[in-house]
PDB file of C-alpha atoms and ligand atoms in Angstrom:
ATOM      1  CA  MET A1050     -11.820   6.190 -18.487  1.00  0.00           C
ATOM      2  CA  SER A1051     -15.315   5.655 -17.125  1.00  0.00           C
ATOM      3  CA  THR A1052     -17.500   3.058 -18.889  1.00  0.00           C
ATOM      4  CA  ASP A1053     -20.077   0.521 -18.063  1.00  0.00           C
ATOM      5  CA  ALA A1054     -19.359  -1.420 -21.191  1.00  0.00           C
ATOM      6  CA  HIS A1055     -17.995  -4.260 -19.055  1.00  0.00           C
ATOM      7  CA  GLN A1056     -20.979  -4.507 -16.578  1.00  0.00           C
ATOM      8  CA  GLU A1057     -21.400  -8.121 -15.455  1.00  0.00           C
ATOM      9  CA  TYR A1058     -22.387  -7.644 -11.781  1.00  0.00           C
ATOM     10  CA  ASP A1059     -25.735  -5.984 -10.923  1.00  0.00           C
ATOM     11  CA  ASP A1060     -27.738  -4.723  -7.883  1.00  0.00           C
ATOM     12  CA  ASN A1061     -29.500  -7.903  -7.286  1.00  0.00           C
ATOM     13  CA  LEU A1062     -26.406 -10.050  -7.296  1.00  0.00           C
ATOM     14  CA  MET A1063     -24.608  -7.398  -5.025  1.00  0.00           C
ATOM     15  CA  ALA A1064     -27.349  -7.621  -2.570  1.00  0.00           C
ATOM     16  CA  LEU A1065     -27.026 -11.288  -2.474  1.00  0.00           C
ATOM     17  CA  LEU A1066     -23.367 -11.390  -2.123  1.00  0.00           C
ATOM     18  CA  GLU A1067     -23.284  -8.576   0.550  1.00  0.00           C
ATOM     19  CA  ALA A1068     -25.914 -10.509   2.588  1.00  0.00           C
ATOM     20  CA  LEU A1069     -23.805 -13.635   2.473  1.00  0.00           C
ATOM     21  CA  TRP A1070     -20.294 -12.146   2.772  1.00  0.00           C
ATOM     22  CA  GLY A1071     -20.705  -8.822   4.562  1.00  0.00           C
ATOM     23  CA  GLU A1072     -20.742  -5.073   3.662  1.00  0.00           C
ATOM     24  CA  GLY A1073     -18.353  -4.228   0.850  1.00  0.00           C
ATOM     25  CA  PHE A1074     -17.669  -7.843  -0.116  1.00  0.00           C
ATOM     26  CA  MET A1075     -18.189  -9.755  -3.296  1.00  0.00           C
ATOM     27  CA  SER A1076     -16.104 -12.690  -2.335  1.00  0.00           C
ATOM     28  CA  PRO A1077     -16.083 -15.277   0.471  1.00  0.00           C
ATOM     29  CA  GLY A1078     -14.406 -15.201   3.671  1.00  0.00           C
ATOM     30  CA  GLY A1079     -14.117 -11.363   4.097  1.00  0.00           C
ATOM     31  CA  THR A1080     -11.619  -9.965   6.425  1.00  0.00           C
ATOM     32  CA  ASP A1081     -10.471 -13.272   7.794  1.00  0.00           C
ATOM     33  CA  GLU A1082      -9.314 -14.573   4.297  1.00  0.00           C
ATOM     34  CA  ILE A1083      -7.607 -11.125   3.782  1.00  0.00           C
ATOM     35  CA  ASP A1084      -5.683 -11.209   7.187  1.00  0.00           C
ATOM     36  CA  ARG A1085      -4.741 -15.020   6.220  1.00  0.00           C
ATOM     37  CA  TYR A1086      -3.174 -14.061   2.802  1.00  0.00           C
ATOM     38  CA  LEU A1087      -1.579 -10.893   4.143  1.00  0.00           C
ATOM     39  CA  ALA A1088       0.150 -12.901   7.170  1.00  0.00           C
ATOM     40  CA  GLY A1089       3.723 -11.474   7.461  1.00  0.00           C
ATOM     41  CA  VAL A1090       3.157  -8.601   5.204  1.00  0.00           C
ATOM     42  CA  ASP A1091       3.309  -5.271   7.070  1.00  0.00           C
ATOM     43  CA  LEU A1092       1.135  -2.548   4.995  1.00  0.00           C
ATOM     44  CA  ARG A1093       1.591   0.153   7.649  1.00  0.00           C
ATOM     45  CA  GLY A1094       2.047   3.490   5.979  1.00  0.00           C
ATOM     46  CA  LEU A1095       2.373   1.896   2.432  1.00  0.00           C
ATOM     47  CA  SER A1096       0.783   2.842  -0.997  1.00  0.00           C
ATOM     48  CA  VAL A1097      -1.239  -0.248  -1.964  1.00  0.00           C
ATOM     49  CA  LEU A1098      -2.806  -1.154  -5.397  1.00  0.00           C
ATOM     50  CA  ASP A1099      -6.038  -3.173  -5.081  1.00  0.00           C
ATOM     51  CA  ILE A1100      -6.786  -4.891  -8.490  1.00  0.00           C
ATOM     52  CA  GLY A1101     -10.566  -5.504  -8.876  1.00  0.00           C
ATOM     53  CA  CYS A1102     -11.722  -3.540  -5.722  1.00  0.00           C
ATOM     54  CA  GLY A1103     -15.490  -4.211  -6.317  1.00  0.00           C
ATOM     55  CA  LEU A1104     -17.523  -2.750  -3.493  1.00  0.00           C
ATOM     56  CA  GLY A1105     -14.468  -1.665  -1.412  1.00  0.00           C
ATOM     57  CA  GLY A1106     -14.721  -3.885   1.623  1.00  0.00           C
ATOM     58  CA  ILE A1107     -11.138  -4.996   1.141  1.00  0.00           C
ATOM     59  CA  ASP A1108      -9.913  -1.402   0.877  1.00  0.00           C
ATOM     60  CA  LEU A1109     -11.707  -0.349   4.102  1.00  0.00           C
ATOM     61  CA  HIS A1110      -9.993  -3.250   5.837  1.00  0.00           C
ATOM     62  CA  LEU A1111      -6.650  -2.453   4.650  1.00  0.00           C
ATOM     63  CA  VAL A1112      -6.827   1.159   5.779  1.00  0.00           C
ATOM     64  CA  LYS A1113      -8.620   0.552   9.043  1.00  0.00           C
ATOM     65  CA  GLN A1114      -6.926  -2.840  10.311  1.00  0.00           C
ATOM     66  CA  HIS A1115      -3.749  -3.036   8.375  1.00  0.00           C
ATOM     67  CA  GLY A1116      -2.837   0.816   8.533  1.00  0.00           C
ATOM     68  CA  ALA A1117      -2.162   1.096   4.749  1.00  0.00           C
ATOM     69  CA  GLY A1118      -1.095   4.737   4.131  1.00  0.00           C
ATOM     70  CA  LYS A1119      -2.995   5.015   0.735  1.00  0.00           C
ATOM     71  CA  VAL A1120      -5.010   2.516  -1.097  1.00  0.00           C
ATOM     72  CA  THR A1121      -5.723   2.759  -4.832  1.00  0.00           C
ATOM     73  CA  GLY A1122      -8.507   0.491  -5.868  1.00  0.00           C
ATOM     74  CA  ILE A1123      -9.171  -0.085  -9.477  1.00  0.00           C
ATOM     75  CA  ASP A1124     -12.315  -1.776 -11.201  1.00  0.00           C
ATOM     76  CA  ILE A1125     -13.751  -1.948 -14.589  1.00  0.00           C
ATOM     77  CA  GLU A1126     -17.249  -1.072 -13.507  1.00  0.00           C
ATOM     78  CA  THR A1127     -18.074   2.598 -12.916  1.00  0.00           C
ATOM     79  CA  TRP A1128     -21.037   2.143 -10.615  1.00  0.00           C
ATOM     80  CA  LEU A1129     -18.801  -0.070  -8.305  1.00  0.00           C
ATOM     81  CA  ILE A1130     -16.321   2.631  -8.235  1.00  0.00           C
ATOM     82  CA  ASP A1131     -19.120   5.040  -7.245  1.00  0.00           C
ATOM     83  CA  ARG A1132     -20.195   2.362  -4.470  1.00  0.00           C
ATOM     84  CA  CYS A1133     -16.512   2.356  -3.220  1.00  0.00           C
ATOM     85  CA  ASN A1134     -16.416   6.103  -2.840  1.00  0.00           C
ATOM     86  CA  GLY A1135     -19.630   6.006  -0.972  1.00  0.00           C
ATOM     87  CA  LEU A1136     -18.392   3.424   1.477  1.00  0.00           C
ATOM     88  CA  ALA A1137     -14.974   5.333   1.916  1.00  0.00           C
ATOM     89  CA  GLN A1138     -17.006   8.518   2.814  1.00  0.00           C
ATOM     90  CA  ARG A1139     -19.375   6.666   5.153  1.00  0.00           C
ATOM     91  CA  HIS A1140     -16.291   5.093   6.918  1.00  0.00           C
ATOM     92  CA  GLY A1141     -14.212   8.413   6.818  1.00  0.00           C
ATOM     93  CA  ILE A1142     -11.229   7.160   4.960  1.00  0.00           C
ATOM     94  CA  SER A1143     -11.647   9.076   1.798  1.00  0.00           C
ATOM     95  CA  ASP A1144      -8.448  10.837   2.299  1.00  0.00           C
ATOM     96  CA  ARG A1145      -6.543   7.643   2.279  1.00  0.00           C
ATOM     97  CA  THR A1146      -8.346   6.039  -0.663  1.00  0.00           C
ATOM     98  CA  GLU A1147      -8.695   6.490  -4.293  1.00  0.00           C
ATOM     99  CA  PHE A1148     -10.921   4.423  -6.704  1.00  0.00           C
ATOM    100  CA  ILE A1149     -10.283   4.528 -10.394  1.00  0.00           C
ATOM    101  CA  CYS A1150     -12.479   3.068 -13.202  1.00  0.00           C
ATOM    102  CA  VAL A1151      -9.982   1.388 -15.755  1.00  0.00           C
ATOM    103  CA  GLU A1152     -10.179  -0.548 -19.039  1.00  0.00           C
ATOM    104  CA  PRO A1153      -9.064  -4.182 -18.875  1.00  0.00           C
ATOM    105  CA  GLY A1154      -5.611  -4.420 -19.928  1.00  0.00           C
ATOM    106  CA  PRO A1155      -2.172  -3.050 -18.832  1.00  0.00           C
ATOM    107  CA  LEU A1156      -2.193  -1.345 -15.555  1.00  0.00           C
ATOM    108  CA  PRO A1157      -2.476   2.350 -16.107  1.00  0.00           C
ATOM    109  CA  PHE A1158       0.366   3.386 -13.887  1.00  0.00           C
ATOM    110  CA  ALA A1159       4.059   4.107 -14.176  1.00  0.00           C
ATOM    111  CA  ASP A1160       6.772   1.681 -13.054  1.00  0.00           C
ATOM    112  CA  SER A1161       7.352   1.312  -9.387  1.00  0.00           C
ATOM    113  CA  SER A1162       4.133   3.257  -8.453  1.00  0.00           C
ATOM    114  CA  PHE A1163       3.176   1.111  -5.512  1.00  0.00           C
ATOM    115  CA  GLU A1164       4.841  -0.419  -2.339  1.00  0.00           C
ATOM    116  CA  ALA A1165       2.412  -3.298  -2.350  1.00  0.00           C
ATOM    117  CA  VAL A1166      -0.096  -4.778  -4.582  1.00  0.00           C
ATOM    118  CA  THR A1167      -3.166  -6.904  -3.538  1.00  0.00           C
ATOM    119  CA  SER A1168      -6.287  -8.452  -5.217  1.00  0.00           C
ATOM    120  CA  LYS A1169      -9.062 -10.426  -3.702  1.00  0.00           C
ATOM    121  CA  ASP A1170     -10.783 -13.010  -6.049  1.00  0.00           C
ATOM    122  CA  SER A1171     -10.635 -10.626  -9.129  1.00  0.00           C
ATOM    123  CA  ILE A1172      -7.742 -11.996 -11.233  1.00  0.00           C
ATOM    124  CA  ILE A1173     -10.086 -14.843 -12.130  1.00  0.00           C
ATOM    125  CA  HIS A1174     -11.492 -12.313 -14.463  1.00  0.00           C
ATOM    126  CA  ILE A1175      -8.010 -11.722 -16.153  1.00  0.00           C
ATOM    127  CA  ALA A1176      -7.244 -14.576 -18.533  1.00  0.00           C
ATOM    128  CA  ASP A1177      -3.546 -13.888 -19.283  1.00  0.00           C
ATOM    129  CA  LYS A1178      -1.848 -14.538 -15.911  1.00  0.00           C
ATOM    130  CA  HIS A1179       1.779 -14.105 -17.325  1.00  0.00           C
ATOM    131  CA  ALA A1180       1.011 -10.490 -18.731  1.00  0.00           C
ATOM    132  CA  LEU A1181      -0.832  -9.615 -15.382  1.00  0.00           C
ATOM    133  CA  ALA A1182       1.995 -10.998 -13.253  1.00  0.00           C
ATOM    134  CA  ALA A1183       4.630  -9.058 -15.368  1.00  0.00           C
ATOM    135  CA  ASP A1184       2.603  -5.986 -15.129  1.00  0.00           C
ATOM    136  CA  VAL A1185       2.144  -6.069 -11.337  1.00  0.00           C
ATOM    137  CA  TYR A1186       5.905  -6.671 -11.127  1.00  0.00           C
ATOM    138  CA  ARG A1187       6.355  -3.567 -13.128  1.00  0.00           C
ATOM    139  CA  VAL A1188       4.163  -1.241 -11.109  1.00  0.00           C
ATOM    140  CA  LEU A1189       5.599  -2.584  -7.588  1.00  0.00           C
ATOM    141  CA  GLU A1190       8.698  -0.785  -6.073  1.00  0.00           C
ATOM    142  CA  PRO A1191      11.671  -3.166  -5.501  1.00  0.00           C
ATOM    143  CA  GLY A1192      11.114  -5.154  -2.249  1.00  0.00           C
ATOM    144  CA  GLY A1193       7.386  -4.723  -2.596  1.00  0.00           C
ATOM    145  CA  TRP A1194       4.867  -7.733  -1.839  1.00  0.00           C
ATOM    146  CA  PHE A1195       1.995  -9.055  -4.062  1.00  0.00           C
ATOM    147  CA  ALA A1196      -0.489 -10.714  -1.869  1.00  0.00           C
ATOM    148  CA  ALA A1197      -3.759 -11.816  -3.172  1.00  0.00           C
ATOM    149  CA  SER A1198      -6.485 -14.495  -3.061  1.00  0.00           C
ATOM    150  CA  ASP A1199      -8.140 -15.909  -6.248  1.00  0.00           C
ATOM    151  CA  TRP A1200     -10.150 -18.760  -7.682  1.00  0.00           C
ATOM    152  CA  LEU A1201      -7.969 -21.243  -9.471  1.00  0.00           C
ATOM    153  CA  ALA A1202      -8.608 -24.274 -11.803  1.00  0.00           C
ATOM    154  CA  GLY A1203      -7.874 -27.743 -10.226  1.00  0.00           C
ATOM    155  CA  TYR A1204      -7.312 -29.026 -13.925  1.00  0.00           C
ATOM    156  CA  GLU A1205      -5.225 -28.153 -16.974  1.00  0.00           C
ATOM    157  CA  GLY A1206      -7.048 -27.935 -20.326  1.00  0.00           C
ATOM    158  CA  GLU A1207     -10.824 -28.741 -20.118  1.00  0.00           C
ATOM    159  CA  PRO A1208     -12.888 -28.622 -17.109  1.00  0.00           C
ATOM    160  CA  SER A1209     -15.070 -31.461 -15.988  1.00  0.00           C
ATOM    161  CA  ALA A1210     -18.618 -31.578 -17.171  1.00  0.00           C
ATOM    162  CA  GLU A1211     -19.883 -30.544 -13.671  1.00  0.00           C
ATOM    163  CA  MET A1212     -17.387 -27.684 -13.563  1.00  0.00           C
ATOM    164  CA  GLN A1213     -18.577 -26.450 -16.945  1.00  0.00           C
ATOM    165  CA  ALA A1214     -22.015 -26.633 -15.831  1.00  0.00           C
ATOM    166  CA  TYR A1215     -21.189 -24.480 -12.928  1.00  0.00           C
ATOM    167  CA  LEU A1216     -19.381 -22.005 -15.143  1.00  0.00           C
ATOM    168  CA  GLU A1217     -22.300 -21.669 -17.461  1.00  0.00           C
ATOM    169  CA  ALA A1218     -24.801 -21.271 -14.622  1.00  0.00           C
ATOM    170  CA  GLU A1219     -22.624 -18.481 -13.024  1.00  0.00           C
ATOM    171  CA  GLY A1220     -22.411 -16.767 -16.280  1.00  0.00           C
ATOM    172  CA  LEU A1221     -19.524 -14.574 -15.357  1.00  0.00           C
ATOM    173  CA  ASP A1222     -16.456 -13.898 -17.656  1.00  0.00           C
ATOM    174  CA  PHE A1223     -13.961 -16.114 -15.912  1.00  0.00           C
ATOM    175  CA  GLY A1224     -10.478 -16.823 -17.293  1.00  0.00           C
ATOM    176  CA  LEU A1225      -9.368 -19.649 -14.808  1.00  0.00           C
ATOM    177  CA  ALA A1226      -5.862 -21.046 -14.590  1.00  0.00           C
ATOM    178  CA  SER A1227      -4.090 -23.548 -12.465  1.00  0.00           C
ATOM    179  CA  ALA A1228      -1.540 -23.006  -9.640  1.00  0.00           C
ATOM    180  CA  ASN A1229       1.245 -24.335 -12.144  1.00  0.00           C
ATOM    181  CA  THR A1230       0.249 -21.545 -14.324  1.00  0.00           C
ATOM    182  CA  TYR A1231       0.142 -19.068 -11.623  1.00  0.00           C
ATOM    183  CA  ARG A1232       3.598 -20.214 -10.362  1.00  0.00           C
ATOM    184  CA  GLN A1233       5.117 -20.108 -13.693  1.00  0.00           C
ATOM    185  CA  ALA A1234       3.602 -16.696 -14.430  1.00  0.00           C
ATOM    186  CA  LEU A1235       5.012 -15.160 -11.179  1.00  0.00           C
ATOM    187  CA  GLU A1236       8.359 -16.924 -11.621  1.00  0.00           C
ATOM    188  CA  SER A1237       8.915 -15.581 -15.235  1.00  0.00           C
ATOM    189  CA  ALA A1238       7.936 -11.966 -14.091  1.00  0.00           C
ATOM    190  CA  GLY A1239      10.767 -12.131 -11.579  1.00  0.00           C
ATOM    191  CA  PHE A1240       8.955 -12.660  -8.176  1.00  0.00           C
ATOM    192  CA  VAL A1241      10.741 -14.577  -5.359  1.00  0.00           C
ATOM    193  CA  ASP A1242       9.582 -16.138  -2.163  1.00  0.00           C
ATOM    194  CA  ILE A1243       6.510 -17.425  -3.893  1.00  0.00           C
ATOM    195  CA  ASP A1244       3.960 -18.993  -1.669  1.00  0.00           C
ATOM    196  CA  ILE A1245       0.768 -20.617  -2.973  1.00  0.00           C
ATOM    197  CA  VAL A1246      -1.688 -21.713  -0.417  1.00  0.00           C
ATOM    198  CA  ASP A1247      -4.785 -23.973  -1.366  1.00  0.00           C
ATOM    199  CA  ARG A1248      -7.959 -23.108   0.230  1.00  0.00           C
ATOM    200  CA  ASN A1249     -10.132 -25.696  -1.392  1.00  0.00           C
ATOM    201  CA  GLU A1250     -10.852 -27.782   1.727  1.00  0.00           C
ATOM    202  CA  TRP A1251     -11.801 -24.635   3.653  1.00  0.00           C
ATOM    203  CA  TYR A1252     -14.265 -23.533   0.934  1.00  0.00           C
ATOM    204  CA  ARG A1253     -15.861 -26.829   0.681  1.00  0.00           C
ATOM    205  CA  GLN A1254     -17.592 -26.313   4.056  1.00  0.00           C
ATOM    206  CA  GLN A1255     -18.049 -22.725   3.590  1.00  0.00           C
ATOM    207  CA  ALA A1256     -19.904 -23.059   0.294  1.00  0.00           C
ATOM    208  CA  ARG A1257     -22.202 -25.393   2.044  1.00  0.00           C
ATOM    209  CA  ASP A1258     -22.852 -22.928   4.678  1.00  0.00           C
ATOM    210  CA  GLU A1259     -23.429 -20.192   2.091  1.00  0.00           C
ATOM    211  CA  ARG A1260     -25.954 -22.493   0.366  1.00  0.00           C
ATOM    212  CA  ASP A1261     -27.780 -23.234   3.779  1.00  0.00           C
ATOM    213  CA  GLN A1262     -28.002 -19.564   4.564  1.00  0.00           C
ATOM    214  CA  LEU A1263     -29.445 -18.890   1.038  1.00  0.00           C
ATOM    215  CA  GLY A1264     -32.013 -21.560   1.348  1.00  0.00           C
ATOM    216  CA  GLY A1265     -32.689 -20.851   5.005  1.00  0.00           C
ATOM    217  CA  ALA A1266     -31.985 -17.762   7.231  1.00  0.00           C
ATOM    218  CA  LEU A1267     -31.618 -15.404   4.449  1.00  0.00           C
ATOM    219  CA  TYR A1268     -34.091 -16.708   2.136  1.00  0.00           C
ATOM    220  CA  ASP A1269     -37.313 -14.557   2.965  1.00  0.00           C
ATOM    221  CA  GLY A1270     -35.300 -11.359   3.307  1.00  0.00           C
ATOM    222  CA  LEU A1271     -33.452 -11.829   0.125  1.00  0.00           C
ATOM    223  CA  ALA A1272     -36.667 -12.986  -1.873  1.00  0.00           C
ATOM    224  CA  SER A1273     -38.337  -9.742  -0.937  1.00  0.00           C
ATOM    225  CA  GLN A1274     -35.188  -7.755  -2.181  1.00  0.00           C
ATOM    226  CA  VAL A1275     -33.969  -9.539  -5.201  1.00  0.00           C
ATOM    227  CA  GLY A1276     -37.216 -11.606  -6.146  1.00  0.00           C
ATOM    228  CA  THR A1277     -37.772 -15.456  -5.731  1.00  0.00           C
ATOM    229  CA  GLU A1278     -36.710 -16.215  -9.416  1.00  0.00           C
ATOM    230  CA  PHE A1279     -33.404 -14.697  -9.219  1.00  0.00           C
ATOM    231  CA  LEU A1280     -32.764 -16.124  -5.639  1.00  0.00           C
ATOM    232  CA  GLU A1281     -33.761 -19.681  -6.867  1.00  0.00           C
ATOM    233  CA  HIS A1282     -31.583 -19.412  -9.805  1.00  0.00           C
ATOM    234  CA  GLU A1283     -28.508 -18.416  -7.438  1.00  0.00           C
ATOM    235  CA  ILE A1284     -29.272 -21.412  -5.210  1.00  0.00           C
ATOM    236  CA  GLU A1285     -29.045 -23.607  -8.234  1.00  0.00           C
ATOM    237  CA  VAL A1286     -25.632 -21.857  -8.967  1.00  0.00           C
ATOM    238  CA  TRP A1287     -24.508 -22.678  -5.411  1.00  0.00           C
ATOM    239  CA  ASP A1288     -25.566 -26.329  -5.828  1.00  0.00           C
ATOM    240  CA  LYS A1289     -23.338 -26.702  -8.866  1.00  0.00           C
ATOM    241  CA  LEU A1290     -20.534 -24.602  -7.244  1.00  0.00           C
ATOM    242  CA  ILE A1291     -20.442 -27.139  -4.402  1.00  0.00           C
ATOM    243  CA  VAL A1292     -20.003 -30.052  -6.769  1.00  0.00           C
ATOM    244  CA  ALA A1293     -17.128 -28.249  -8.642  1.00  0.00           C
ATOM    245  CA  VAL A1294     -15.371 -27.390  -5.306  1.00  0.00           C
ATOM    246  CA  ASP A1295     -15.965 -30.973  -3.975  1.00  0.00           C
ATOM    247  CA  GLN A1296     -14.371 -32.418  -7.312  1.00  0.00           C
ATOM    248  CA  GLY A1297     -11.261 -30.100  -6.674  1.00  0.00           C
ATOM    249  CA  GLN A1298     -12.019 -28.343 -10.043  1.00  0.00           C
ATOM    250  CA  LEU A1299     -12.469 -24.965  -8.285  1.00  0.00           C
ATOM    251  CA  ARG A1300      -9.747 -23.968  -5.816  1.00  0.00           C
ATOM    252  CA  PRO A1301      -9.830 -20.612  -3.893  1.00  0.00           C
ATOM    253  CA  THR A1302      -6.111 -19.958  -3.284  1.00  0.00           C
ATOM    254  CA  HIS A1303      -3.806 -17.498  -1.653  1.00  0.00           C
ATOM    255  CA  LEU A1304      -0.842 -16.049  -3.458  1.00  0.00           C
ATOM    256  CA  ARG A1305       2.079 -14.170  -1.854  1.00  0.00           C
ATOM    257  CA  CYS A1306       5.370 -13.231  -3.521  1.00  0.00           C
ATOM    258  CA  LYS A1307       8.016 -10.488  -3.329  1.00  0.00           C
ATOM    259  CA  LYS A1308       9.725  -8.324  -5.961  1.00  0.00           C
ATOM    260  CA  PRO A1309      13.478  -8.433  -5.181  1.00  0.00           C
ATOM    261  CA  GLY A1310      14.875  -5.396  -3.303  1.00  0.00           C
TER     262      GLY A1310
HETATM  263  C1  SAM B 823     -15.625 -11.368  -7.502  1.00  0.00           C
HETATM  264  S1  SAM B 823     -15.331  -9.637  -7.485  1.00  0.00           S
HETATM  265  C2  SAM B 823     -14.264  -9.272  -6.181  1.00  0.00           C
HETATM  266  C3  SAM B 823     -14.352  -7.799  -5.734  1.00  0.00           C
HETATM  267  C4  SAM B 823     -13.655  -7.502  -4.468  1.00  0.00           C
HETATM  268  N1  SAM B 823     -12.066  -7.708  -4.623  1.00  0.00           N
HETATM  269  C5  SAM B 823     -14.026  -8.386  -3.248  1.00  0.00           C
HETATM  270  O1  SAM B 823     -13.282  -9.437  -2.888  1.00  0.00           O
HETATM  271  O2  SAM B 823     -15.177  -8.124  -2.794  1.00  0.00           O
HETATM  272  C6  SAM B 823     -14.296  -9.310  -8.987  1.00  0.00           C
HETATM  273  C7  SAM B 823     -14.059  -8.003  -9.332  1.00  0.00           C
HETATM  274  O3  SAM B 823     -13.072  -7.819 -10.396  1.00  0.00           O
HETATM  275  C8  SAM B 823     -13.550  -6.779 -11.247  1.00  0.00           C
HETATM  276  N2  SAM B 823     -12.671  -6.898 -12.484  1.00  0.00           N
HETATM  277  C9  SAM B 823     -12.829  -7.753 -13.534  1.00  0.00           C
HETATM  278  N3  SAM B 823     -12.050  -7.707 -14.437  1.00  0.00           N
HETATM  279  C10 SAM B 823     -11.105  -6.755 -14.105  1.00  0.00           C
HETATM  280  C11 SAM B 823      -9.953  -6.005 -14.639  1.00  0.00           C
HETATM  281  N4  SAM B 823      -9.592  -6.347 -15.785  1.00  0.00           N
HETATM  282  N5  SAM B 823      -9.397  -5.076 -13.845  1.00  0.00           N
HETATM  283  C12 SAM B 823      -9.769  -4.686 -12.603  1.00  0.00           C
HETATM  284  N6  SAM B 823     -10.874  -5.354 -12.093  1.00  0.00           N
HETATM  285  C13 SAM B 823     -11.552  -6.268 -12.813  1.00  0.00           C
HETATM  286  C14 SAM B 823     -14.863  -6.894 -11.381  1.00  0.00           C
HETATM  287  O4  SAM B 823     -15.593  -5.680 -11.907  1.00  0.00           O
HETATM  288  C15 SAM B 823     -15.326  -7.057  -9.951  1.00  0.00           C
HETATM  289  O5  SAM B 823     -15.649  -5.951  -9.248  1.00  0.00           O
END
């Protein structure tokens, strides 16, 4: 069902994120990070589900560089689905992609619908990791991979005051969980060969580079596009993000596991 009832991201934020992270990306590291978390996973010719496709950059990469046979991207914001369709058309991959606006909740697909499932930095929006892991397992064919990146909590229970300040400044609907929770969720769903790779150290430097770009090389162009007030607010968000990442409270992480064949 198409709905904008869940809209959190808007044009200004999107312009800023794409300026930082490249066309089609709402998350850091772009194609390099995708290639890292997909290391050893062969998607050639496979049907792939992408949970939280955003602007579609990941789906383009999966088709063009990883040879995925058919990518189904789902998101909860209609206008993002429209943007994905536009990107797919511009890059001539519409015959190998499908983008669907869904309601948050159970994945609207039959059992064993996909040969692989991926997601880049979107599961952070889905609070119930156990339900999500069980549902991903259900829609995967036996022997299929689930390979993703996400932003994890470096704490159990309450965040530090600084992390809380970052979350409030960011203002997005996040449902963070720790690596322990992810591992338990994947194990109890039935996944095997679970590999969880922490990317906090990488992102500590990356976040600083992003902050420097926002305040430097990208500043004038972005200010004329999104306005100085919005840009200054986002720079403040990045300052808080850097503290949270330095404290180890916020931990970008790669996840890879398999449904037994
Ligand atoms: C940080 S963005 C990442 C987008 C994209 N994967 C990327 O890396 O550029 C998170 C995306 O997840 C979507 N999202 C949030 N909750 C979702 C849900 N329950 N199901 C599917 N997508 C969801 C958001 O609308 C947003 O597009």
